[in-house]
CSV table of C-alpha atoms and ligand atoms in Angstrom, one decimal:
chain,number,residue,atom,x,y,z
G,1,MET,CA,-0.2,0.0,0.0
G,2,LYS,CA,1.1,3.5,-0.8
G,3,ARG,CA,1.9,5.6,2.0
G,4,ALA,CA,-0.9,8.5,2.5
G,5,ILE,CA,0.6,11.9,3.2
G,6,ILE,CA,-1.8,13.4,6.2
G,7,LYS,CA,-2.3,16.4,4.7
G,8,ASN,CA,-4.3,14.9,1.9
G,9,LEU,CA,-5.8,12.5,4.2
G,10,LEU,CA,-7.3,15.1,6.6
G,11,GLN,CA,-9.1,16.6,3.6
G,12,GLN,CA,-11.0,13.3,2.6
G,13,ASP,CA,-14.3,12.4,3.2
G,14,GLU,CA,-14.2,8.9,2.0
G,15,PHE,CA,-14.3,7.0,5.2
G,16,ASN,CA,-13.9,3.2,5.8
G,17,GLN,CA,-10.9,2.8,3.3
G,18,LYS,CA,-7.6,1.0,4.3
G,19,VAL,CA,-4.8,3.3,4.6
G,20,LEU,CA,-1.2,3.4,5.3
G,21,VAL,CA,0.4,6.4,7.2
G,22,LYS,CA,3.8,7.2,8.7
G,23,GLY,CA,5.4,9.9,11.2
G,24,TRP,CA,6.6,10.7,14.3
G,25,VAL,CA,4.7,10.7,17.4
G,26,ARG,CA,3.7,14.0,19.2
G,27,ASN,CA,1.7,12.8,22.0
G,28,ARG,CA,0.0,9.4,23.2
G,29,ARG,CA,-2.7,9.2,25.8
G,30,GLY,CA,-5.2,6.6,26.6
G,31,SER,CA,-7.0,4.4,28.9
G,32,LYS,CA,-6.9,0.6,30.0
G,33,ASN,CA,-8.3,-0.6,26.9
G,34,VAL,CA,-7.5,2.0,24.3
G,35,ALA,CA,-4.6,4.4,23.3
G,36,PHE,CA,-4.8,7.7,21.1
G,37,ILE,CA,-1.7,8.5,19.2
G,38,ALA,CA,-1.1,12.0,17.7
G,39,LEU,CA,0.9,10.9,14.4
G,40,ASN,CA,2.7,14.0,12.6
G,41,ASP,CA,4.3,13.6,9.2
G,42,GLY,CA,5.3,17.5,8.6
G,43,SER,CA,2.8,17.7,5.7
G,44,CYS,CA,0.5,20.0,7.9
G,45,LEU,CA,0.1,21.3,11.4
G,46,ASN,CA,-2.6,18.7,12.0
G,47,ASN,CA,-1.9,15.4,13.4
G,48,ILE,CA,-3.8,12.4,12.5
G,49,GLN,CA,-5.1,10.3,15.3
G,50,ILE,CA,-4.4,7.0,15.6
G,51,VAL,CA,-6.7,4.7,17.8
G,52,VAL,CA,-5.2,1.5,19.1
G,53,ASP,CA,-7.6,-1.0,20.8
G,54,PHE,CA,-5.8,-3.2,22.9
G,55,SER,CA,-8.6,-6.2,22.9
G,56,LYS,CA,-7.7,-6.1,19.1
G,57,LEU,CA,-3.8,-5.8,19.0
G,58,GLY,CA,-2.9,-6.5,22.3
G,59,GLU,CA,-1.2,-3.9,24.7
G,60,GLU,CA,2.5,-4.8,23.6
G,61,VAL,CA,1.8,-3.3,20.1
G,62,MET,CA,2.5,0.0,22.2
G,63,GLU,CA,5.9,-0.8,23.1
G,64,GLY,CA,8.4,1.7,22.0
G,65,VAL,CA,5.4,4.1,21.1
G,66,SER,CA,6.7,7.1,22.5
G,67,VAL,CA,6.9,11.0,21.8
G,68,GLY,CA,9.5,11.6,19.1
G,69,ALA,CA,9.3,7.7,17.9
G,70,SER,CA,8.6,7.0,14.1
G,71,LEU,CA,5.7,4.7,13.4
G,72,SER,CA,4.1,3.2,10.3
G,73,VAL,CA,0.6,2.3,10.6
G,74,GLU,CA,-2.0,0.4,8.9
G,75,GLY,CA,-5.5,0.9,9.5
G,76,MET,CA,-8.9,1.9,8.5
G,77,LEU,CA,-9.8,5.7,8.1
G,78,THR,CA,-12.9,6.2,10.0
G,79,GLU,CA,-15.3,9.0,10.9
G,80,SER,CA,-14.4,10.2,14.3
G,81,ALA,CA,-16.7,9.6,17.1
G,82,GLY,CA,-14.9,11.9,19.6
G,83,GLY,CA,-14.9,16.0,19.1
G,84,GLY,CA,-11.5,17.6,18.1
G,85,GLN,CA,-11.2,15.7,15.0
G,86,LYS,CA,-13.3,14.9,11.8
G,87,MET,CA,-11.4,11.4,11.3
G,88,GLU,CA,-9.0,8.9,12.8
G,89,VAL,CA,-7.3,5.6,11.7
G,90,VAL,CA,-8.3,2.7,13.6
G,91,ALA,CA,-5.0,0.8,13.7
G,92,ASP,CA,-4.6,-2.9,12.2
G,93,LYS,CA,-1.1,-2.8,12.3
G,94,ILE,CA,1.7,-0.6,14.1
G,95,GLU,CA,5.5,-0.9,13.4
G,96,VAL,CA,7.9,1.3,15.4
G,97,LEU,CA,10.6,2.1,12.8
G,98,GLY,CA,12.6,4.1,15.0
G,99,VAL,CA,12.4,4.6,18.8
G,100,ALA,CA,13.0,7.6,20.9
G,101,ASP,CA,14.1,7.2,24.4
G,102,PRO,CA,11.7,9.0,26.6
G,103,GLU,CA,14.4,10.0,29.3
G,104,LYS,CA,16.5,11.2,26.4
G,105,TYR,CA,14.6,13.0,23.8
G,106,PRO,CA,14.6,16.7,24.7
G,107,LEU,CA,11.0,17.5,22.8
G,108,GLN,CA,8.0,16.7,24.7
G,109,PRO,CA,4.4,17.7,24.5
G,110,LYS,CA,4.8,21.1,26.3
G,111,LYS,CA,5.7,24.8,25.6
G,112,HIS,CA,9.6,25.0,25.0
G,113,SER,CA,11.3,28.4,25.0
G,114,LEU,CA,12.6,29.6,21.3
G,115,GLU,CA,16.0,30.2,23.2
G,116,PHE,CA,15.9,26.4,24.0
G,117,LEU,CA,14.7,25.1,20.6
G,118,ARG,CA,17.6,27.3,19.0
G,119,ASP,CA,20.2,24.9,21.0
G,120,ILE,CA,18.3,21.8,19.3
G,121,ALA,CA,18.1,23.4,15.8
G,122,HIS,CA,18.5,19.9,14.5
G,123,LEU,CA,15.1,18.5,16.4
G,124,ARG,CA,13.1,22.1,16.1
G,125,PHE,CA,11.5,21.1,12.9
G,126,ARG,CA,9.3,18.6,14.8
G,127,THR,CA,7.7,21.6,16.8
G,128,ASN,CA,4.3,23.0,15.6
G,129,THR,CA,6.1,26.6,15.5
G,130,PHE,CA,8.9,25.4,13.3
G,131,GLY,CA,6.8,22.9,11.2
G,132,ALA,CA,4.4,26.2,10.7
G,133,ILE,CA,7.5,28.6,9.7
G,134,THR,CA,9.2,26.2,7.4
G,135,ARG,CA,5.7,25.4,5.4
G,136,VAL,CA,5.3,29.4,5.2
G,137,ARG,CA,8.8,30.0,4.3
G,138,HIS,CA,8.4,27.4,1.3
G,139,ALA,CA,5.3,28.9,0.1
G,140,MET,CA,6.8,32.2,0.3
G,141,ILE,CA,9.9,31.0,-2.0
G,142,PHE,CA,7.3,29.8,-4.2
G,143,ALA,CA,5.3,32.8,-4.5
G,144,ILE,CA,8.3,34.8,-5.2
G,145,HIS,CA,9.3,32.8,-8.1
G,146,LYS,CA,5.7,33.0,-9.0
G,147,PHE,CA,5.3,36.6,-9.1
G,148,PHE,CA,8.5,37.2,-11.3
G,149,ASN,CA,7.7,34.3,-13.6
G,150,ASP,CA,4.0,35.8,-14.0
G,151,ASN,CA,6.0,39.2,-14.7
G,152,GLY,CA,8.0,38.1,-17.5
G,153,PHE,CA,11.2,38.2,-15.4
G,154,TYR,CA,14.1,35.9,-15.8
G,155,ASN,CA,15.9,34.1,-13.1
G,156,ILE,CA,19.6,34.5,-13.0
G,157,HIS,CA,22.0,32.6,-10.8
G,158,THR,CA,24.8,34.8,-9.7
G,159,PRO,CA,28.1,33.9,-8.2
G,160,ILE,CA,28.4,32.8,-4.7
G,161,ILE,CA,32.6,33.4,-4.8
G,162,THR,CA,33.1,37.0,-6.1
G,163,ALA,CA,36.1,39.3,-6.2
G,164,SER,CA,34.3,42.2,-6.0
G,165,ASP,CA,32.5,44.0,-2.9
G,166,ALA,CA,29.2,45.0,-4.3
G,167,GLU,CA,28.1,47.3,-1.3
G,168,GLY,CA,31.8,48.6,-0.4
G,169,ALA,CA,31.1,47.8,2.9
G,170,GLY,CA,34.0,45.6,3.4
G,171,GLU,CA,32.2,43.1,5.5
G,172,MET,CA,33.2,40.0,3.4
G,173,PHE,CA,34.1,36.6,4.4
G,174,GLN,CA,37.3,35.5,2.6
G,175,VAL,CA,37.5,32.4,0.4
G,176,SER,CA,41.0,30.9,0.2
G,177,THR,CA,42.9,27.6,-0.2
G,178,LEU,CA,46.0,29.1,1.0
G,179,ASP,CA,47.8,27.6,4.0
G,180,PHE,CA,47.1,30.0,6.9
G,181,LYS,CA,50.2,29.2,8.8
G,182,ASN,CA,52.6,29.6,5.7
G,183,PRO,CA,51.1,31.9,3.1
G,184,PRO,CA,53.0,32.4,-0.1
G,185,LEU,CA,54.6,36.0,0.2
G,186,ASN,CA,55.3,38.2,-2.6
G,187,GLU,CA,58.1,40.7,-2.8
G,188,GLU,CA,56.5,43.2,-0.7
G,189,GLY,CA,56.1,40.7,2.1
G,190,GLU,CA,52.5,40.4,1.7
G,191,ILE,CA,50.5,37.4,0.9
G,192,ASP,CA,50.7,36.3,-2.8
G,193,TYR,CA,46.9,35.6,-3.6
G,194,LYS,CA,48.2,35.1,-7.5
G,195,GLN,CA,49.0,31.8,-6.0
G,196,ASP,CA,45.6,31.4,-4.2
G,197,PHE,CA,43.2,29.0,-5.8
G,198,PHE,CA,41.5,31.8,-8.1
G,199,GLY,CA,44.7,33.7,-8.6
G,200,ARG,CA,43.1,36.4,-6.6
G,201,LYS,CA,41.6,37.6,-3.3
G,202,THR,CA,38.1,36.2,-3.3
G,203,ASN,CA,35.2,36.4,-0.8
G,204,LEU,CA,31.5,35.0,-0.3
G,205,THR,CA,29.2,37.7,-2.2
G,206,VAL,CA,27.5,40.1,-0.1
G,207,SER,CA,25.1,40.9,-3.2
G,208,GLY,CA,24.3,39.5,-6.7
G,209,GLN,CA,23.5,42.8,-7.9
G,210,LEU,CA,26.4,43.8,-10.0
G,211,GLU,CA,26.0,40.5,-12.2
G,212,ALA,CA,22.2,41.1,-12.1
G,213,GLU,CA,23.0,44.5,-13.4
G,214,LEU,CA,24.9,42.8,-16.3
G,215,ALA,CA,22.2,40.4,-17.2
G,216,ALA,CA,19.2,42.9,-17.2
G,217,LEU,CA,21.0,45.2,-19.6
G,218,ALA,CA,20.6,42.4,-22.0
G,219,MET,CA,17.6,40.6,-20.7
G,220,GLY,CA,15.6,43.1,-19.8
G,221,GLN,CA,13.9,42.0,-16.5
G,222,VAL,CA,16.1,39.7,-14.5
G,223,TYR,CA,16.0,38.6,-10.5
G,224,THR,CA,18.4,36.6,-8.4
G,225,PHE,CA,17.4,34.8,-5.4
G,226,GLY,CA,20.5,33.4,-3.5
G,227,PRO,CA,22.7,33.1,-0.5
G,228,THR,CA,24.3,36.2,0.7
G,229,PHE,CA,27.0,36.5,3.1
G,230,ARG,CA,27.8,39.5,5.7
G,231,ALA,CA,30.9,39.4,8.1
G,232,GLU,CA,29.3,42.4,10.1
G,233,ASN,CA,29.5,41.8,13.7
G,234,SER,CA,25.9,42.6,14.5
G,235,ASN,CA,24.5,40.4,17.2
G,236,THR,CA,20.8,41.7,16.6
G,237,THR,CA,17.5,40.1,16.0
G,238,ARG,CA,17.6,41.5,12.5
G,239,HIS,CA,21.1,40.4,11.0
G,240,LEU,CA,22.4,36.7,9.8
G,241,ALA,CA,25.7,36.3,8.8
G,242,GLU,CA,24.3,34.1,6.0
G,243,PHE,CA,20.7,34.9,4.4
G,244,TRP,CA,18.9,35.2,1.3
G,245,MET,CA,18.2,38.0,-0.8
G,246,ILE,CA,15.9,38.5,-3.8
G,247,GLU,CA,17.4,41.1,-6.0
G,248,PRO,CA,15.2,42.1,-9.3
G,249,GLU,CA,17.0,44.3,-11.9
G,250,VAL,CA,15.3,46.1,-14.6
G,251,ALA,CA,16.4,47.8,-17.7
G,252,PHE,CA,14.4,51.2,-18.3
G,253,ASN,CA,13.1,51.4,-15.1
G,254,ASP,CA,13.2,54.7,-12.8
G,255,LEU,CA,12.9,55.2,-9.3
G,256,ASN,CA,9.1,55.3,-9.1
G,257,ASP,CA,8.7,52.2,-11.5
G,258,ASN,CA,11.2,50.4,-9.0
G,259,MET,CA,8.9,51.4,-6.2
G,260,ASP,CA,5.8,50.1,-8.0
G,261,LEU,CA,7.5,46.8,-8.5
G,262,ALA,CA,8.7,46.3,-4.9
G,263,GLU,CA,5.0,47.2,-3.5
G,264,SER,CA,3.3,45.1,-6.0
G,265,MET,CA,5.6,42.3,-4.9
G,266,LEU,CA,5.2,42.4,-1.6
G,267,LYS,CA,1.3,42.8,-1.6
G,268,PHE,CA,1.4,39.9,-4.1
G,269,VAL,CA,3.4,37.5,-1.4
G,270,THR,CA,1.6,38.6,1.4
G,271,GLN,CA,-1.7,37.7,-0.3
G,272,TYR,CA,-0.1,34.3,-1.4
G,273,ALA,CA,0.4,33.8,2.4
G,274,LEU,CA,-3.2,34.5,3.2
G,275,ASP,CA,-4.6,32.4,0.4
G,276,ASN,CA,-2.3,29.4,1.0
G,277,CYS,CA,-1.0,29.4,4.7
G,278,MET,CA,-4.0,30.1,6.7
G,279,ASP,CA,-3.9,27.2,9.2
G,280,ASP,CA,-0.2,27.7,9.8
G,281,LEU,CA,-0.8,31.7,10.0
G,282,LEU,CA,-3.7,31.1,12.3
G,283,PHE,CA,-1.3,28.9,14.4
G,284,LEU,CA,1.0,31.6,14.6
G,285,SER,CA,-1.1,34.4,15.2
G,286,LYS,CA,-2.1,32.5,18.3
G,287,ARG,CA,1.5,32.1,19.5
G,288,LEU,CA,2.1,35.6,19.0
G,289,LYS,CA,-0.8,36.3,21.2
G,290,ASP,CA,0.2,33.9,23.9
G,291,GLU,CA,3.9,35.4,23.7
G,292,GLU,CA,2.5,39.1,24.3
G,293,LYS,CA,0.0,38.2,27.0
G,294,GLY,CA,2.1,40.0,29.5
G,295,LYS,CA,2.6,43.2,27.6
G,296,LYS,CA,0.6,46.4,28.1
G,297,ALA,CA,-2.1,46.9,25.3
G,298,ASN,CA,-0.4,49.6,23.6
G,299,GLU,CA,2.9,47.5,23.3
G,300,GLN,CA,1.4,44.4,22.1
G,301,SER,CA,1.5,44.1,17.9
G,302,MET,CA,-1.4,43.9,15.6
G,303,GLU,CA,-3.2,40.5,15.1
G,304,LEU,CA,-1.0,38.6,12.6
G,305,ILE,CA,-3.8,38.3,9.9
G,306,GLU,CA,-4.9,41.7,10.4
G,307,LYS,CA,-1.2,43.0,10.0
G,308,LEU,CA,-0.8,40.7,6.6
G,309,LYS,CA,-4.3,42.3,5.2
G,310,SER,CA,-3.3,45.7,5.9
G,311,ILE,CA,-0.1,45.6,3.9
G,312,VAL,CA,-2.2,44.4,0.9
G,313,ASP,CA,-4.9,46.9,1.3
G,314,ASN,CA,-3.0,50.1,2.3
G,315,ASP,CA,-0.6,52.1,-0.4
G,316,PHE,CA,2.9,52.3,1.2
G,317,VAL,CA,3.8,56.0,2.3
G,318,ARG,CA,6.4,57.5,-0.3
G,319,LEU,CA,8.6,60.2,1.0
G,320,THR,CA,11.8,61.7,0.7
G,321,TYR,CA,15.0,61.1,3.4
G,322,THR,CA,14.8,65.2,3.7
G,323,GLU,CA,11.0,65.0,5.1
G,324,ALA,CA,11.4,61.9,7.1
G,325,ILE,CA,14.4,63.8,8.9
G,326,ASP,CA,11.8,66.8,9.7
G,327,ILE,CA,9.7,64.6,11.1
G,328,LEU,CA,12.4,62.6,13.3
G,329,ARG,CA,13.9,65.8,14.4
G,330,ASN,CA,10.5,67.3,15.8
G,331,SER,CA,9.4,63.8,17.0
G,332,LYS,CA,8.8,63.5,20.8
G,333,PRO,CA,11.2,60.6,21.3
G,334,ASN,CA,14.0,63.0,19.5
G,335,LYS,CA,13.3,66.0,21.5
G,336,LYS,CA,12.9,64.1,25.1
G,337,LYS,CA,15.9,62.4,24.1
G,338,LYS,CA,14.6,59.1,24.0
G,339,PHE,CA,16.2,57.8,20.9
G,340,ASP,CA,19.8,56.1,21.6
G,341,TYR,CA,20.8,58.2,18.4
G,342,ILE,CA,19.6,61.6,18.5
G,343,ILE,CA,18.9,63.1,15.0
G,344,GLU,CA,20.7,66.4,14.9
G,345,GLY,CA,20.2,67.6,11.4
G,346,TRP,CA,20.3,66.4,7.7
G,347,GLY,CA,23.0,63.9,6.7
G,348,ALA,CA,22.3,61.5,9.6
G,349,ASP,CA,22.2,57.5,9.0
G,350,LEU,CA,18.9,56.2,10.2
G,351,GLN,CA,19.2,53.9,12.9
G,352,SER,CA,16.3,51.0,13.3
G,353,GLU,CA,14.5,53.1,16.1
G,354,HIS,CA,13.9,56.1,13.7
G,355,GLU,CA,12.6,53.6,11.1
G,356,ARG,CA,10.5,52.2,13.4
G,357,TYR,CA,9.1,55.0,14.9
G,358,LEU,CA,8.2,56.4,11.3
G,359,VAL,CA,6.4,53.1,10.5
G,360,GLU,CA,4.9,52.3,13.6
G,361,LYS,CA,4.2,55.6,15.7
G,362,HIS,CA,3.9,58.2,12.9
G,363,PHE,CA,2.5,56.5,9.6
G,364,LYS,CA,1.4,53.5,11.1
G,365,LYS,CA,1.9,51.8,7.6
G,366,PRO,CA,4.8,50.7,5.4
G,367,VAL,CA,6.9,53.5,4.2
G,368,ILE,CA,9.2,53.8,0.9
G,369,LEU,CA,12.0,56.7,1.9
G,370,ILE,CA,13.9,58.0,-1.1
G,371,ASP,CA,16.7,60.4,-2.2
G,372,TYR,CA,19.1,59.7,0.9
G,373,PRO,CA,22.4,61.9,1.1
G,374,ALA,CA,25.0,60.2,-1.2
G,375,GLU,CA,27.5,59.7,1.6
G,376,ILE,CA,25.5,57.2,3.4
G,377,LYS,CA,24.8,55.1,0.2
G,378,ALA,CA,26.5,52.6,-2.1
G,379,PHE,CA,28.6,54.0,-5.0
G,380,TYR,CA,26.3,52.6,-7.7
G,381,MET,CA,23.2,54.8,-6.9
G,382,LYS,CA,22.4,57.7,-9.2
G,383,MET,CA,23.0,61.0,-8.3
G,384,ASN,CA,20.2,63.5,-8.1
G,385,ASP,CA,20.5,67.1,-9.8
G,386,ASP,CA,21.0,68.6,-6.6
G,387,GLY,CA,24.4,66.7,-6.4
G,388,LYS,CA,24.0,66.1,-2.7
G,389,THR,CA,21.3,62.9,-2.8
G,390,VAL,CA,21.1,59.6,-4.6
G,391,ARG,CA,17.8,57.8,-6.2
G,392,ALA,CA,18.0,55.4,-3.2
G,393,MET,CA,14.9,53.7,-1.9
G,394,ASP,CA,14.3,51.8,1.3
G,395,ILE,CA,11.2,50.1,2.3
G,396,LEU,CA,10.3,50.2,6.0
G,397,PHE,CA,8.0,47.5,7.5
G,398,PRO,CA,6.1,47.6,10.8
G,399,GLY,CA,8.0,45.4,13.6
G,400,ILE,CA,10.9,45.1,11.4
G,401,GLY,CA,12.7,48.2,9.9
G,402,GLU,CA,14.1,48.0,6.7
G,403,ILE,CA,13.0,45.0,4.5
G,404,VAL,CA,14.4,46.4,1.0
G,405,GLY,CA,17.1,48.3,0.0
G,406,GLY,CA,17.4,49.4,-3.7
G,407,SER,CA,17.8,52.3,-6.0
G,408,GLN,CA,18.1,53.7,-9.5
G,409,ARG,CA,21.3,52.9,-10.9
G,410,GLU,CA,24.1,55.5,-12.0
G,411,GLU,CA,24.1,54.6,-15.8
G,412,ARG,CA,26.5,57.7,-16.7
G,413,LEU,CA,29.9,56.5,-17.1
G,414,ASP,CA,31.6,59.7,-16.2
G,415,VAL,CA,29.5,60.5,-13.0
G,416,LEU,CA,30.2,56.5,-11.8
G,417,GLN,CA,33.7,57.1,-12.6
G,418,ALA,CA,34.2,60.4,-10.6
G,419,LYS,CA,32.1,58.7,-7.9
G,420,MET,CA,34.1,55.5,-7.6
G,421,LYS,CA,37.3,57.8,-7.7
G,422,ALA,CA,36.1,59.7,-4.7
G,423,MET,CA,35.1,56.4,-2.8
G,424,ASN,CA,38.2,54.5,-3.6
G,425,ILE,CA,36.7,51.8,-5.7
G,426,PRO,CA,39.3,50.6,-8.0
G,427,GLU,CA,37.6,51.0,-11.3
G,428,GLU,CA,40.2,48.6,-13.2
G,429,GLU,CA,39.0,45.8,-11.2
G,430,MET,CA,35.3,46.5,-12.2
G,431,TRP,CA,36.1,47.0,-15.8
G,432,TRP,CA,33.1,44.6,-16.7
G,433,PHE,CA,31.0,46.6,-14.9
G,434,MET,CA,32.2,49.9,-16.3
G,435,ASP,CA,31.6,48.1,-19.8
G,436,THR,CA,27.8,48.2,-19.3
G,437,ARG,CA,28.0,51.9,-18.9
G,438,ARG,CA,30.3,52.0,-21.8
G,439,PHE,CA,28.2,50.0,-24.4
G,440,GLY,CA,24.5,51.0,-24.7
G,441,SER,CA,24.0,52.4,-21.1
G,442,VAL,CA,20.3,52.4,-20.0
G,443,PRO,CA,18.7,53.7,-17.0
G,444,HIS,CA,17.8,50.9,-15.1
G,445,SER,CA,16.8,50.1,-11.4
G,446,GLY,CA,16.7,47.3,-8.9
G,447,PHE,CA,16.4,46.4,-5.1
G,448,GLY,CA,17.3,43.8,-2.6
G,449,LEU,CA,14.5,42.0,-0.4
G,450,GLY,CA,16.0,40.4,2.5
G,451,PHE,CA,14.0,37.0,2.4
G,452,GLU,CA,14.6,36.2,6.2
G,453,ARG,CA,13.2,40.0,7.1
G,454,LEU,CA,10.2,39.1,5.0
G,455,ILE,CA,9.5,35.9,6.7
G,456,LEU,CA,9.8,37.5,10.3
G,457,PHE,CA,7.1,39.7,9.1
G,458,ILE,CA,4.8,37.0,7.6
G,459,THR,CA,5.1,34.8,10.6
G,460,GLY,CA,5.0,37.2,13.4
G,461,MET,CA,8.4,35.9,14.9
G,462,ASN,CA,10.7,38.5,16.8
G,463,ASN,CA,14.1,36.6,16.1
G,464,ILE,CA,15.6,36.3,12.7
G,465,ARG,CA,17.4,33.1,13.9
G,466,ASP,CA,13.8,31.5,14.1
G,467,VAL,CA,12.9,32.0,10.6
G,468,ILE,CA,16.0,30.3,9.0
G,469,PRO,CA,16.6,26.6,9.6
G,470,PHE,CA,20.4,26.9,10.5
G,471,PRO,CA,21.3,30.4,11.8
G,472,ARG,CA,24.6,31.6,10.9
G,473,ALA,CA,25.6,34.3,13.2
G,474,PRO,CA,28.7,35.4,15.2
G,475,LYS,CA,30.0,32.4,16.9
G,476,GLN,CA,27.2,30.4,15.7
G,477,ALA,CA,27.5,27.8,13.0
G,478,GLU,CA,26.7,24.7,14.9
G,479,PHE,CA,24.2,22.6,12.7
R,501,LIG,O1,20.2,47.1,1.7
R,501,LIG,P1,21.2,46.1,1.3
R,501,LIG,O2,22.4,46.0,1.8
R,501,LIG,O3,21.5,46.2,-0.4
R,501,LIG,C1,21.8,45.4,-1.0
R,501,LIG,O4,22.6,44.4,-0.9
R,501,LIG,C2,21.7,46.2,-2.6
R,501,LIG,N1,22.8,45.2,-3.3
R,501,LIG,C3,20.4,45.0,-3.2
R,501,LIG,C4,19.9,45.7,-4.6
R,501,LIG,O5,19.8,46.7,-4.8
R,501,LIG,N2,19.8,44.7,-5.7
R,501,LIG,O6,20.3,44.8,1.5
R,501,LIG,C5,19.1,44.5,0.8
R,501,LIG,C6,18.2,43.8,2.0
R,501,LIG,C7,18.0,44.7,3.4
R,501,LIG,O7,16.8,45.6,3.0
R,501,LIG,C8,17.6,43.7,4.6
R,501,LIG,O8,16.2,43.4,4.5
R,501,LIG,C9,18.5,42.6,4.1
R,501,LIG,O9,18.8,42.9,2.6
R,501,LIG,N3,19.8,42.6,5.0
R,501,LIG,C10,19.8,41.5,5.6
R,501,LIG,N4,19.0,40.6,6.3
R,501,LIG,C11,19.6,39.7,7.1
R,501,LIG,N5,21.0,39.8,7.6
R,501,LIG,C12,21.6,40.9,7.3
R,501,LIG,N6,22.7,40.6,7.9
R,501,LIG,C13,21.2,41.9,6.0
R,501,LIG,N7,21.6,42.6,5.5
R,501,LIG,C14,20.9,43.0,4.9
R,502,LIG,MG1,20.1,48.8,3.0
């Protein structure tokens, strides 16, 4: 008999058929004559109930059936007499595939803290919370590809190992096969990377943007969706050392087109979650409510489903950096010196406390901030006519802060060259990037969406380490 997936089974209404199910025991309870096993196979949040009648099978069949053990069960799919569930499987045959010593198995049918679960990330897929997050994460990956495919974009794989620093922030992990203890040296006594694997100094990419630009200037509309790596030593709930980024790049798009694209994409994937993940979202909504029980009413977050709907239903606010600085400078927390970083004036880099003030307190909806000071943004952004600001855009989300960073790109060769010179970015090493501005250059724009920040938003989780299966952060690479 073929194994039935529990998710499909639970949608059935043809009872009294023989079925075979396999999965892991989430719970067991019962009496002298009968046992009830909650079996989960990961396909959905719900378990299927297995009924074991001892008068039929003998009590011995329950040997080894403890929380965490894996089972194969054959039986009759039956309409359930009890409350709680629509159907159950009345077992004919139970086989324990793998035992889980109850003395040692760390997961029990009770609430475990997220911190504890982070320490056993290899087992946390087996909890309701991480099952739900994993399924939502999958649905979002699918929705993103669907959005771009439906809109005529091509997916590009950009390199993971690269010789350039796309963001110019110098926060890269080096990739090398040289012997640390005894590296080859050149005449100046410095490490001779000519002898390294790639014949040059290489690192893990911080962004696929530069290569996506090359593709966009031939293919029109492209996007990357790949892993990116940043060696910034920030131990926050919003940063990972290894995260996934979605980066569309579109020829002929200006900044307004770029904002429209980002806003419609975020709305599409949010709607996709509402349409396809409701069971998991309702569970996550309840989880969030439980977590915030002790908080004051004005500190509690908006109910999860309501929050997601509000993204789909409302236009994002669009304003310039200069306007935002005015709002922040005159805000209560700034005047009362409640911010950690007080906004003194134009030119200040915005911290997450400022971004969240704008989104959560001032506008109470997502905000797209544009036209930032050139000094605080990357070299590739298009200079405005004021000579001071660039065509940057950051999208700020409630509870998250920056979720998207993007810009219109500097397509004028001379302006780009001058900018790179001023920022000490060696043009010779980027000759291939400069060539796009030499040959058939066009206005173009793109952005990067941090995938885990999106998942934080959709699931209502608070710590970015809980929305990626195996987080990489400073001093953390266990699993
Ligand atoms: O703003 P960033 O640095 O932009 C870029 O990398 C551009 N090259 C994107 C582009 O225009 N193609 O990063 C983009 C997004 C941020 O808005 C944030 O959501 C996410 O990536 N991000 C991180 N997510 C998790 N951990 C980190 N350390 C992150 N750094 C950035
Ligand atoms: Mg950014």
